[in-house]
PDB file of C-alpha atoms in Angstrom:
ATOM      1  CA  MET A 119      -0.016   0.075   0.110  1.00  0.00           C
ATOM      2  CA  SER A 120       1.976   2.832  -1.426  1.00  0.00           C
ATOM      3  CA  PHE A 121       1.921   6.874  -3.016  1.00  0.00           C
ATOM      4  CA  VAL A 122       5.087   7.111  -4.404  1.00  0.00           C
ATOM      5  CA  THR A 123       5.480  11.233  -5.588  1.00  0.00           C
ATOM      6  CA  ALA A 124       8.247  12.592  -7.559  1.00  0.00           C
ATOM      7  CA  THR A 125       7.741  15.565  -4.664  1.00  0.00           C
ATOM      8  CA  LYS A 126       8.611  15.377  -0.634  1.00  0.00           C
ATOM      9  CA  LYS A 127       6.832  17.934   1.392  1.00  0.00           C
ATOM     10  CA  LYS A 128       5.470  18.373   4.807  1.00  0.00           C
ATOM     11  CA  THR A 129       1.979  19.631   4.053  1.00  0.00           C
ATOM     12  CA  TRP A 130      -1.083  17.557   2.519  1.00  0.00           C
ATOM     13  CA  ASN A 131      -4.591  17.440   2.038  1.00  0.00           C
ATOM     14  CA  TYR A 132      -6.176  14.377   1.590  1.00  0.00           C
ATOM     15  CA  CYS A 133      -7.219  15.192  -1.775  1.00  0.00           C
ATOM     16  CA  GLU A 134      -4.087  14.791  -3.302  1.00  0.00           C
ATOM     17  CA  PHE A 135      -4.173  11.012  -2.845  1.00  0.00           C
ATOM     18  CA  PRO A 136      -5.003   8.934  -5.645  1.00  0.00           C
ATOM     19  CA  ASP A 137      -7.013   5.416  -4.602  1.00  0.00           C
ATOM     20  CA  ASP A 138      -5.068   2.491  -3.739  1.00  0.00           C
ATOM     21  CA  PRO A 139      -6.024  -0.228  -5.934  1.00  0.00           C
ATOM     22  CA  GLU A 140      -4.373  -2.611  -3.157  1.00  0.00           C
ATOM     23  CA  VAL A 141      -6.852  -1.131  -0.620  1.00  0.00           C
ATOM     24  CA  ALA A 142      -8.931  -1.405  -2.820  1.00  0.00           C
ATOM     25  CA  LYS A 143      -9.375  -5.204  -2.823  1.00  0.00           C
ATOM     26  CA  LEU A 144      -8.423  -5.767   0.321  1.00  0.00           C
ATOM     27  CA  MET A 145     -11.238  -2.916   1.906  1.00  0.00           C
ATOM     28  CA  PRO A 146     -13.710  -1.835  -1.329  1.00  0.00           C
ATOM     29  CA  GLY A 147     -15.808   1.094  -1.359  1.00  0.00           C
ATOM     30  CA  PHE A 148     -13.328   2.177   1.697  1.00  0.00           C
ATOM     31  CA  GLU A 149     -11.769   5.744   1.149  1.00  0.00           C
ATOM     32  CA  ILE A 150      -7.894   5.948   2.511  1.00  0.00           C
ATOM     33  CA  GLN A 151      -4.964   8.147   1.821  1.00  0.00           C
ATOM     34  CA  TYR A 152      -2.053   7.398   4.150  1.00  0.00           C
ATOM     35  CA  MET A 153      -0.833  11.321   4.377  1.00  0.00           C
ATOM     36  CA  ILE A 154       2.731  11.147   5.995  1.00  0.00           C
ATOM     37  CA  THR A 155       5.084   8.238   5.292  1.00  0.00           C
ATOM     38  CA  ARG A 156       8.483   8.017   4.081  1.00  0.00           C
ATOM     39  CA  ASP A 157       7.282   8.282   0.131  1.00  0.00           C
ATOM     40  CA  SER A 158       4.837  11.000   1.144  1.00  0.00           C
ATOM     41  CA  THR A 159       7.024  13.449   2.985  1.00  0.00           C
ATOM     42  CA  PRO A 160      10.944  14.582   3.887  1.00  0.00           C
ATOM     43  CA  ASP A 161      12.682  12.562   7.173  1.00  0.00           C
ATOM     44  CA  ASP A 162      10.094  10.771   7.844  1.00  0.00           C
ATOM     45  CA  LYS A 163      11.493   8.088  10.696  1.00  0.00           C
ATOM     46  CA  GLN A 164       9.045   6.789  12.936  1.00  0.00           C
ATOM     47  CA  ALA A 165       5.355   7.433  12.173  1.00  0.00           C
ATOM     48  CA  VAL A 166       2.630   7.354   9.432  1.00  0.00           C
ATOM     49  CA  PHE A 167      -0.694   9.278   9.257  1.00  0.00           C
ATOM     50  CA  GLY A 168      -3.651   8.629   7.049  1.00  0.00           C
ATOM     51  CA  HIS A 169      -7.698   9.245   6.953  1.00  0.00           C
ATOM     52  CA  CYS A 170     -10.547   7.308   5.803  1.00  0.00           C
ATOM     53  CA  VAL A 171     -13.821   6.819   5.299  1.00  0.00           C
ATOM     54  CA  PHE A 172     -15.859   3.952   6.430  1.00  0.00           C
ATOM     55  CA  PRO A 173     -18.917   3.046   4.147  1.00  0.00           C
ATOM     56  CA  ALA A 174     -21.990   2.668   6.041  1.00  0.00           C
ATOM     57  CA  ARG A 175     -22.806  -1.093   6.817  1.00  0.00           C
ATOM     58  CA  SER A 176     -18.742  -2.717   6.086  1.00  0.00           C
ATOM     59  CA  ALA A 177     -16.054  -3.552   8.199  1.00  0.00           C
ATOM     60  CA  HIS A 178     -12.346  -3.740   8.042  1.00  0.00           C
ATOM     61  CA  PHE A 179     -12.139  -7.551  10.013  1.00  0.00           C
ATOM     62  CA  LYS A 180      -9.525  -8.613  12.764  1.00  0.00           C
ATOM     63  CA  HIS A 181      -5.785  -7.604  11.658  1.00  0.00           C
ATOM     64  CA  LYS A 182      -2.567  -6.638  13.587  1.00  0.00           C
ATOM     65  CA  HIS A 183       0.230  -5.156  13.147  1.00  0.00           C
ATOM     66  CA  GLU A 184       3.781  -6.643  14.189  1.00  0.00           C
ATOM     67  CA  HIS A 185       5.883  -3.769  14.260  1.00  0.00           C
ATOM     68  CA  ALA A 186       3.239  -0.192  14.799  1.00  0.00           C
ATOM     69  CA  GLU A 187       1.372   1.021  17.529  1.00  0.00           C
ATOM     70  CA  GLU A 188      -1.690   2.795  15.905  1.00  0.00           C
ATOM     71  CA  VAL A 189      -3.897   5.703  17.019  1.00  0.00           C
ATOM     72  CA  VAL A 190      -7.550   6.403  15.463  1.00  0.00           C
ATOM     73  CA  TYR A 191      -9.563   9.284  16.174  1.00  0.00           C
ATOM     74  CA  VAL A 192     -12.841   9.628  14.917  1.00  0.00           C
ATOM     75  CA  ILE A 193     -14.736  12.802  13.309  1.00  0.00           C
ATOM     76  CA  LYS A 194     -17.410  12.245  11.890  1.00  0.00           C
ATOM     77  CA  GLY A 195     -20.046   9.168  12.303  1.00  0.00           C
ATOM     78  CA  ARG A 196     -19.890   6.020  14.682  1.00  0.00           C
ATOM     79  CA  VAL A 197     -17.863   2.781  14.461  1.00  0.00           C
ATOM     80  CA  ILE A 198     -17.216   0.312  16.735  1.00  0.00           C
ATOM     81  CA  ASN A 199     -13.384  -0.505  17.343  1.00  0.00           C
ATOM     82  CA  GLY A 200     -12.610  -4.279  18.704  1.00  0.00           C
ATOM     83  CA  TYR A 201      -9.251  -5.347  20.512  1.00  0.00           C
ATOM     84  CA  THR A 202      -8.242  -8.728  21.792  1.00  0.00           C
ATOM     85  CA  ASP A 203      -7.301  -8.269  25.038  1.00  0.00           C
ATOM     86  CA  GLU A 204      -4.332  -9.457  27.129  1.00  0.00           C
ATOM     87  CA  ASN A 205      -6.799 -12.086  28.410  1.00  0.00           C
ATOM     88  CA  GLY A 206      -7.726 -13.307  24.665  1.00  0.00           C
ATOM     89  CA  VAL A 207     -11.112 -11.871  24.986  1.00  0.00           C
ATOM     90  CA  ASP A 208     -12.794  -9.341  22.430  1.00  0.00           C
ATOM     91  CA  VAL A 209     -13.843  -6.295  23.407  1.00  0.00           C
ATOM     92  CA  GLU A 210     -15.902  -3.967  21.627  1.00  0.00           C
ATOM     93  CA  HIS A 211     -16.486   0.247  21.586  1.00  0.00           C
ATOM     94  CA  GLU A 212     -18.662   2.858  20.206  1.00  0.00           C
ATOM     95  CA  CYS A 213     -16.648   4.966  18.907  1.00  0.00           C
ATOM     96  CA  GLY A 214     -18.122   8.513  17.815  1.00  0.00           C
ATOM     97  CA  PRO A 215     -16.950  12.172  16.411  1.00  0.00           C
ATOM     98  CA  GLY A 216     -14.484  12.649  19.729  1.00  0.00           C
ATOM     99  CA  THR A 217     -13.261   9.746  20.394  1.00  0.00           C
ATOM    100  CA  ALA A 218      -9.555   8.709  20.001  1.00  0.00           C
ATOM    101  CA  CYS A 219      -8.808   4.311  21.196  1.00  0.00           C
ATOM    102  CA  PHE A 220      -5.312   3.579  20.820  1.00  0.00           C
ATOM    103  CA  VAL A 221      -3.887  -0.107  19.807  1.00  0.00           C
ATOM    104  CA  LYS A 222      -0.553  -1.839  20.945  1.00  0.00           C
ATOM    105  CA  LYS A 223       2.095  -3.362  18.518  1.00  0.00           C
ATOM    106  CA  GLY A 224       0.965  -7.015  18.125  1.00  0.00           C
ATOM    107  CA  GLN A 225      -2.439  -6.927  19.313  1.00  0.00           C
ATOM    108  CA  PRO A 226      -5.906  -7.852  17.750  1.00  0.00           C
ATOM    109  CA  HIS A 227      -8.221  -5.355  16.487  1.00  0.00           C
ATOM    110  CA  TRP A 228     -10.708  -4.544  14.405  1.00  0.00           C
ATOM    111  CA  THR A 229     -13.291  -1.476  12.913  1.00  0.00           C
ATOM    112  CA  ARG A 230     -16.527  -1.931  11.595  1.00  0.00           C
ATOM    113  CA  ASN A 231     -19.770   0.204  10.614  1.00  0.00           C
ATOM    114  CA  PRO A 232     -22.875  -1.680  10.936  1.00  0.00           C
ATOM    115  CA  TYR A 233     -25.148   2.176  10.775  1.00  0.00           C
ATOM    116  CA  SER A 234     -26.777   4.185   8.194  1.00  0.00           C
ATOM    117  CA  GLU A 235     -23.926   7.039   7.653  1.00  0.00           C
ATOM    118  CA  ALA A 236     -20.234   6.806   6.434  1.00  0.00           C
ATOM    119  CA  ALA A 237     -17.931   7.360   9.502  1.00  0.00           C
ATOM    120  CA  GLU A 238     -14.704   9.215   8.602  1.00  0.00           C
ATOM    121  CA  PHE A 239     -11.737   9.781  10.851  1.00  0.00           C
ATOM    122  CA  VAL A 240      -7.946   9.948  10.958  1.00  0.00           C
ATOM    123  CA  PHE A 241      -5.080   7.167  11.619  1.00  0.00           C
ATOM    124  CA  ALA A 242      -1.523   6.728  12.713  1.00  0.00           C
ATOM    125  CA  TYR A 243       0.788   4.194  13.138  1.00  0.00           C
ATOM    126  CA  TYR A 244       4.271   4.920  15.140  1.00  0.00           C
ATOM    127  CA  GLY A 245       7.586   3.203  15.398  1.00  0.00           C
ATOM    128  CA  VAL A 246       7.383   2.904  11.498  1.00  0.00           C
ATOM    129  CA  PRO A 247       8.104   5.417   8.456  1.00  0.00           C
ATOM    130  CA  HIS A 248       5.499   3.415   5.658  1.00  0.00           C
ATOM    131  CA  ILE A 249       2.010   0.769   6.856  1.00  0.00           C
ATOM    132  CA  ASP A 250       4.460  -1.663   4.904  1.00  0.00           C
ATOM    133  CA  ASP A 251       6.507  -2.084   7.393  1.00  0.00           C
ATOM    134  CA  SER A 252       3.753  -1.930   9.931  1.00  0.00           C
ATOM    135  CA  GLY A 253       4.033  -5.992   9.774  1.00  0.00           C
ATOM    136  CA  TYR A 254       0.531  -5.896   9.137  1.00  0.00           C
ATOM    137  CA  VAL A 255      -1.182  -9.878   9.263  1.00  0.00           C
ATOM    138  CA  ASP A 256      -4.776 -10.121   8.668  1.00  0.00           C
ATOM    139  CA  LEU A 257      -7.032 -12.198  11.089  1.00  0.00           C
ATOM    140  CA  ARG A 258      -9.476 -13.004   8.714  1.00  0.00           C
ATOM    141  CA  THR A 259     -11.482 -16.382   9.029  1.00  0.00           C
ATOM    142  CA  ASP A 260     -11.647 -18.795   6.168  1.00  0.00           C
ATOM    143  CA  GLU A 261     -15.231 -17.764   5.660  1.00  0.00           C
ATOM    144  CA  GLN A 262     -14.478 -14.149   5.526  1.00  0.00           C
ATOM    145  CA  LYS A 263     -11.965 -14.238   3.148  1.00  0.00           C
ATOM    146  CA  ARG A 264     -14.436 -16.947   0.629  1.00  0.00           C
ATOM    147  CA  ALA A 265     -17.096 -13.947   1.689  1.00  0.00           C
ATOM    148  CA  ALA A 266     -14.728 -11.790   0.043  1.00  0.00           C
ATOM    149  CA  ASP A 267     -13.893 -12.928  -3.221  1.00  0.00           C
TER     150      ASP A 267
END
């Protein structure tokens, strides 16, 4: 998942980023822009920042990042953010505007939007300069993978 530009700069608007075909394959109908990465920003060594719109009745299934922590901040709409705690129990919270969620490195987590309106949020990965470095692991069940194909 990558946006490569000939010009690196420190200020970006999410509208400047084209759709990423890899993201479209993994999460059809979503708008995701990885805005601040080593590809787009000079001197970025430890952070990824992005913008996302989750369509109504959509989900990004259970996954984890082996090498990065993640923070999500909801701007508009509502989502359900979930994670697996240290005891192996799945926990979910409804998150509306102004809510920030933290996921530690290696912790399984997911986001779903079961509501009738889209949700908009920003997110950041810490400890890596690019999403490809985050150690993304897809934890969907085989049934969920088949349903997506």
